[in-house]
Amino acid sequence: MKSEIRFGVVQWFDAQGNLGGVKISGEPVEADFSLDSRHFLVEGWNAPEFGPNAPILAFVPQKGSNIACVLRVEYKLEVTPSKKTLRRMAEVVAWDFEDSYAKIEQRIASRPVFEVVEFLFYKGEPTSRNQRRVIIADTAQGLHAVYPRGVEKDPLAPEFQSLDLTHRRRFYKRMPDGRKVQCPDPRPRPAGMPEEPFQPTNEEGELLASKEEVAQFVSSRRKETRELIMA
């Protein structure tokens, strides 16, 4: 549920009747809510949001409990012989405790940020030295929301060829100590998409040996050394 999340304070709750009232900031009257409308808060793209699942066993909210919620507002026309009244009615359709919202908000804020760097080559040679160009920076979720992985002509794909020009992109993870470490594509891989081997580059975008290739090279050199010793 991506509707606006509001915050309120429980005024009362009747466990037997499974009904309570919550005072929402800015609302003129209490809004009704029940245990049936309880949903777990989950991590959204850049803010907490309500997921589709509700707990099987829910804690009964106490008076004074702080909750985060989504409201459904309706207007009911009441007609009497002397007047017509349009009443504003608010009902909570999803809620969870506010401390859960705060914890998820902290987890979202602590997500690592990735820079996408593009290198440009002409006929296999770098167009210039020190050409490191950051084209976008965001969390893995943010990058995937704007540029989903695996789509046709993915602007963050590892490599794109245009005539004699090669556009090569690599992801760098911003570390807490300020370093930027090259890493594989952190965006979620779609189901059925084959895993792409990570090929690191130097700071000019030129391809380097992968860890697997280095390990294979070291292993082969050790084998050659043993054969020389035995000979």
Tab-separated table of C-alpha atoms in Angstrom:
chain	number	residue	atom	x	y	z
A	1	MET	CA	0.000	0.000	0.000
A	2	LYS	CA	1.641	3.196	-1.212
A	3	SER	CA	-1.019	5.606	0.049
A	4	GLU	CA	-0.010	8.427	2.360
A	5	ILE	CA	0.991	7.133	5.782
A	6	ARG	CA	-0.415	9.113	8.699
A	7	PHE	CA	0.364	8.937	12.415
A	8	GLY	CA	-1.996	8.820	15.346
A	9	VAL	CA	-2.572	7.913	18.990
A	10	VAL	CA	-4.939	5.155	20.124
A	11	GLN	CA	-7.755	6.605	22.219
A	12	TRP	CA	-9.430	3.343	23.140
A	13	PHE	CA	-9.717	-0.267	22.028
A	14	ASP	CA	-12.305	-2.938	22.843
A	15	ALA	CA	-10.647	-6.343	22.400
A	16	GLN	CA	-13.957	-8.247	22.613
A	17	GLY	CA	-15.634	-6.080	20.004
A	18	ASN	CA	-12.410	-5.844	17.918
A	19	LEU	CA	-12.893	-2.130	17.447
A	20	GLY	CA	-11.044	0.982	18.537
A	21	GLY	CA	-10.609	4.672	17.914
A	22	VAL	CA	-7.465	6.553	16.949
A	23	LYS	CA	-6.860	10.282	16.850
A	24	ILE	CA	-5.012	11.238	13.669
A	25	SER	CA	-3.232	14.567	13.458
A	26	GLY	CA	-5.301	16.902	11.284
A	27	GLU	CA	-8.477	14.802	11.463
A	28	PRO	CA	-11.489	16.435	13.166
A	29	VAL	CA	-12.867	13.148	14.587
A	30	GLU	CA	-11.522	9.782	15.664
A	31	ALA	CA	-11.013	7.122	13.001
A	32	ASP	CA	-12.212	3.556	13.554
A	33	PHE	CA	-9.738	0.677	13.358
A	34	SER	CA	-9.581	-3.023	14.171
A	35	LEU	CA	-7.125	-5.901	14.451
A	36	ASP	CA	-8.286	-7.079	11.001
A	37	SER	CA	-6.702	-3.999	9.382
A	38	ARG	CA	-3.266	-4.617	10.934
A	39	HIS	CA	-0.573	-5.069	8.242
A	40	PHE	CA	3.180	-5.412	8.530
A	41	LEU	CA	5.225	-2.413	7.444
A	42	VAL	CA	7.931	-3.313	4.903
A	43	GLU	CA	10.819	-1.556	3.200
A	44	GLY	CA	9.680	0.369	0.149
A	45	TRP	CA	11.828	2.085	-2.480
A	46	ASN	CA	12.603	5.123	-0.340
A	47	ALA	CA	10.133	4.944	2.556
A	48	PRO	CA	8.257	2.369	4.660
A	49	GLU	CA	5.018	1.064	3.194
A	50	PHE	CA	2.383	-1.485	4.164
A	51	GLY	CA	2.773	-4.997	2.794
A	52	PRO	CA	-0.072	-7.352	1.868
A	53	ASN	CA	0.442	-9.659	4.863
A	54	ALA	CA	-1.193	-9.286	8.247
A	55	PRO	CA	-0.003	-11.034	11.420
A	56	ILE	CA	-1.944	-14.138	12.450
A	57	LEU	CA	-1.716	-13.182	16.111
A	58	ALA	CA	-1.844	-9.443	16.663
A	59	PHE	CA	-0.981	-7.564	19.845
A	60	VAL	CA	-3.961	-5.653	21.198
A	61	PRO	CA	-3.120	-1.929	21.014
A	62	GLN	CA	-3.323	-0.084	24.299
A	63	LYS	CA	-4.634	3.408	24.935
A	64	GLY	CA	-1.841	5.886	24.164
A	65	SER	CA	-0.086	3.596	21.658
A	66	ASN	CA	1.386	5.420	18.663
A	67	ILE	CA	0.549	3.910	15.289
A	68	ALA	CA	1.273	4.556	11.621
A	69	CYS	CA	-1.714	4.067	9.349
A	70	VAL	CA	-3.470	4.589	6.032
A	71	LEU	CA	-6.917	6.183	6.091
A	72	ARG	CA	-9.914	5.726	3.838
A	73	VAL	CA	-12.100	8.829	3.874
A	74	GLU	CA	-15.737	8.727	2.784
A	75	TYR	CA	-18.576	11.258	2.870
A	76	LYS	CA	-22.065	10.251	3.974
A	77	LEU	CA	-25.103	12.368	3.260
A	78	GLU	CA	-27.580	12.499	6.138
A	79	VAL	CA	-30.994	13.959	5.357
A	80	THR	CA	-33.540	15.160	7.910
A	81	PRO	CA	-36.745	17.169	7.375
A	82	SER	CA	-34.922	20.336	8.378
A	83	LYS	CA	-31.461	19.962	6.824
A	84	LYS	CA	-28.944	17.965	4.838
A	85	THR	CA	-25.573	17.137	6.405
A	86	LEU	CA	-22.502	15.765	4.624
A	87	ARG	CA	-20.487	13.915	7.236
A	88	ARG	CA	-16.805	13.100	6.801
A	89	MET	CA	-16.022	9.531	7.931
A	90	ALA	CA	-12.484	8.151	8.263
A	91	GLU	CA	-11.533	4.494	8.672
A	92	VAL	CA	-8.096	2.945	9.109
A	93	VAL	CA	-7.525	0.365	6.350
A	94	ALA	CA	-3.939	-0.516	7.320
A	95	TRP	CA	-1.914	0.125	10.462
A	96	ASP	CA	1.147	-0.940	12.416
A	97	PHE	CA	2.956	0.374	15.457
A	98	GLU	CA	4.982	3.543	14.937
A	99	ASP	CA	8.179	2.022	16.361
A	100	SER	CA	8.140	-0.479	13.462
A	101	TYR	CA	7.963	2.486	11.061
A	102	ALA	CA	10.996	4.110	12.743
A	103	LYS	CA	13.075	0.909	12.564
A	104	ILE	CA	12.332	0.389	8.873
A	105	GLU	CA	13.066	4.050	8.167
A	106	GLN	CA	16.498	3.589	9.782
A	107	ARG	CA	17.191	0.478	7.680
A	108	ILE	CA	16.301	2.366	4.496
A	109	ALA	CA	18.584	5.255	5.493
A	110	SER	CA	21.478	2.823	6.042
A	111	ARG	CA	21.204	1.185	2.610
A	112	PRO	CA	24.490	1.342	0.671
A	113	VAL	CA	24.718	3.766	-2.245
A	114	PHE	CA	26.191	2.732	-5.603
A	115	GLU	CA	27.718	4.910	-8.278
A	116	VAL	CA	27.445	3.895	-11.929
A	117	VAL	CA	30.537	4.988	-13.859
A	118	GLU	CA	30.693	5.038	-17.652
A	119	PHE	CA	33.883	4.694	-19.696
A	120	LEU	CA	33.980	5.481	-23.411
A	121	PHE	CA	36.164	3.646	-25.940
A	122	TYR	CA	36.795	4.304	-29.625
A	123	LYS	CA	37.880	1.233	-31.575
A	124	GLY	CA	38.877	-0.438	-28.334
A	125	GLU	CA	40.969	2.461	-26.970
A	126	PRO	CA	39.930	4.861	-24.181
A	127	THR	CA	38.824	8.194	-25.604
A	128	SER	CA	40.794	9.935	-22.837
A	129	ARG	CA	42.652	9.281	-19.603
A	130	ASN	CA	40.981	9.915	-16.254
A	131	GLN	CA	37.606	9.803	-18.009
A	132	ARG	CA	35.676	8.492	-14.994
A	133	ARG	CA	32.120	9.841	-15.421
A	134	VAL	CA	29.398	9.105	-12.839
A	135	ILE	CA	26.086	8.836	-14.688
A	136	ILE	CA	23.882	8.061	-11.644
A	137	ALA	CA	24.164	7.271	-7.938
A	138	ASP	CA	21.493	5.639	-5.775
A	139	THR	CA	20.661	2.578	-3.694
A	140	ALA	CA	20.158	-0.754	-5.459
A	141	GLN	CA	16.383	-0.379	-4.998
A	142	GLY	CA	16.443	3.178	-6.335
A	143	LEU	CA	18.487	2.214	-9.383
A	144	HIS	CA	16.206	-0.716	-10.151
A	145	ALA	CA	13.076	1.444	-9.767
A	146	VAL	CA	14.332	3.873	-12.434
A	147	TYR	CA	16.292	1.432	-14.612
A	148	PRO	CA	15.054	-2.153	-14.156
A	149	ARG	CA	17.713	-4.756	-14.825
A	150	GLY	CA	17.337	-6.954	-17.873
A	151	VAL	CA	15.190	-4.631	-20.005
A	152	GLU	CA	16.068	-4.024	-23.634
A	153	LYS	CA	18.722	-1.302	-24.059
A	154	ASP	CA	19.350	-1.121	-20.324
A	155	PRO	CA	21.272	2.180	-19.845
A	156	LEU	CA	23.173	0.587	-16.936
A	157	ALA	CA	24.136	-2.595	-18.801
A	158	PRO	CA	27.834	-3.574	-18.544
A	159	GLU	CA	28.549	-2.770	-22.183
A	160	PHE	CA	26.876	-1.161	-25.181
A	161	GLN	CA	28.299	-0.977	-28.695
A	162	SER	CA	27.460	1.867	-31.091
A	163	LEU	CA	29.445	1.631	-34.355
A	164	ASP	CA	33.085	2.130	-33.290
A	165	LEU	CA	32.145	3.438	-29.835
A	166	THR	CA	31.943	1.196	-26.772
A	167	HIS	CA	30.091	2.392	-23.671
A	168	ARG	CA	31.298	0.427	-20.633
A	169	ARG	CA	29.619	0.841	-17.252
A	170	ARG	CA	30.705	-0.392	-13.844
A	171	PHE	CA	29.161	-0.154	-10.360
A	172	TYR	CA	31.087	1.237	-7.399
A	173	LYS	CA	29.875	0.770	-3.825
A	174	ARG	CA	30.423	3.734	-1.497
A	175	MET	CA	32.055	2.395	1.655
A	176	PRO	CA	31.623	3.935	5.143
A	177	ASP	CA	35.293	5.017	5.134
A	178	GLY	CA	34.837	6.973	1.895
A	179	ARG	CA	36.352	4.405	-0.472
A	180	LYS	CA	34.565	3.383	-3.665
A	181	VAL	CA	34.870	-0.308	-4.425
A	182	GLN	CA	33.992	-1.754	-7.817
A	183	CYS	CA	31.379	-4.488	-7.578
A	184	PRO	CA	28.878	-6.513	-9.623
A	185	ASP	CA	25.508	-5.056	-10.603
A	186	PRO	CA	23.545	-4.840	-7.296
A	187	ARG	CA	20.119	-4.567	-8.927
A	188	PRO	CA	17.803	-7.578	-8.486
A	189	ARG	CA	18.225	-10.064	-11.334
A	190	PRO	CA	14.935	-10.998	-13.051
A	191	ALA	CA	13.814	-14.623	-12.932
A	192	GLY	CA	15.264	-16.575	-15.827
A	193	MET	CA	18.018	-14.059	-16.540
A	194	PRO	CA	21.400	-15.852	-16.641
A	195	GLU	CA	24.005	-14.642	-14.176
A	196	GLU	CA	26.535	-12.331	-15.819
A	197	PRO	CA	30.184	-12.913	-14.874
A	198	PHE	CA	31.674	-9.835	-13.211
A	199	GLN	CA	34.585	-8.425	-15.218
A	200	PRO	CA	36.428	-5.681	-13.286
A	201	THR	CA	38.158	-2.739	-14.951
A	202	ASN	CA	40.897	-0.292	-14.038
A	203	GLU	CA	40.177	3.418	-13.584
A	204	GLU	CA	40.391	3.952	-17.355
A	205	GLY	CA	37.738	1.296	-17.937
A	206	GLU	CA	40.160	-1.262	-19.390
A	207	LEU	CA	39.249	-4.859	-18.576
A	208	LEU	CA	41.188	-6.648	-15.845
A	209	ALA	CA	41.375	-10.313	-14.954
A	210	SER	CA	38.563	-11.519	-12.709
A	211	LYS	CA	39.239	-13.253	-9.377
A	212	GLU	CA	38.472	-16.600	-11.011
A	213	GLU	CA	40.909	-15.908	-13.848
A	214	VAL	CA	43.611	-14.811	-11.407
A	215	ALA	CA	43.077	-17.956	-9.317
A	216	GLN	CA	43.248	-20.095	-12.452
A	217	PHE	CA	46.455	-18.345	-13.547
A	218	VAL	CA	48.089	-18.821	-10.126
A	219	SER	CA	47.051	-22.466	-10.076
A	220	SER	CA	48.536	-23.093	-13.536
A	221	ARG	CA	51.822	-21.374	-12.565
A	222	ARG	CA	52.068	-23.514	-9.432
A	223	LYS	CA	51.499	-26.600	-11.521
A	224	GLU	CA	54.243	-25.545	-13.968
A	225	THR	CA	56.618	-24.921	-11.033
A	226	ARG	CA	55.961	-28.390	-9.568
A	227	GLU	CA	56.561	-29.997	-12.966
A	228	LEU	CA	59.889	-28.124	-13.323
A	229	ILE	CA	60.978	-29.274	-9.847
A	230	MET	CA	60.064	-32.879	-10.608
A	231	ALA	CA	61.944	-32.723	-13.910
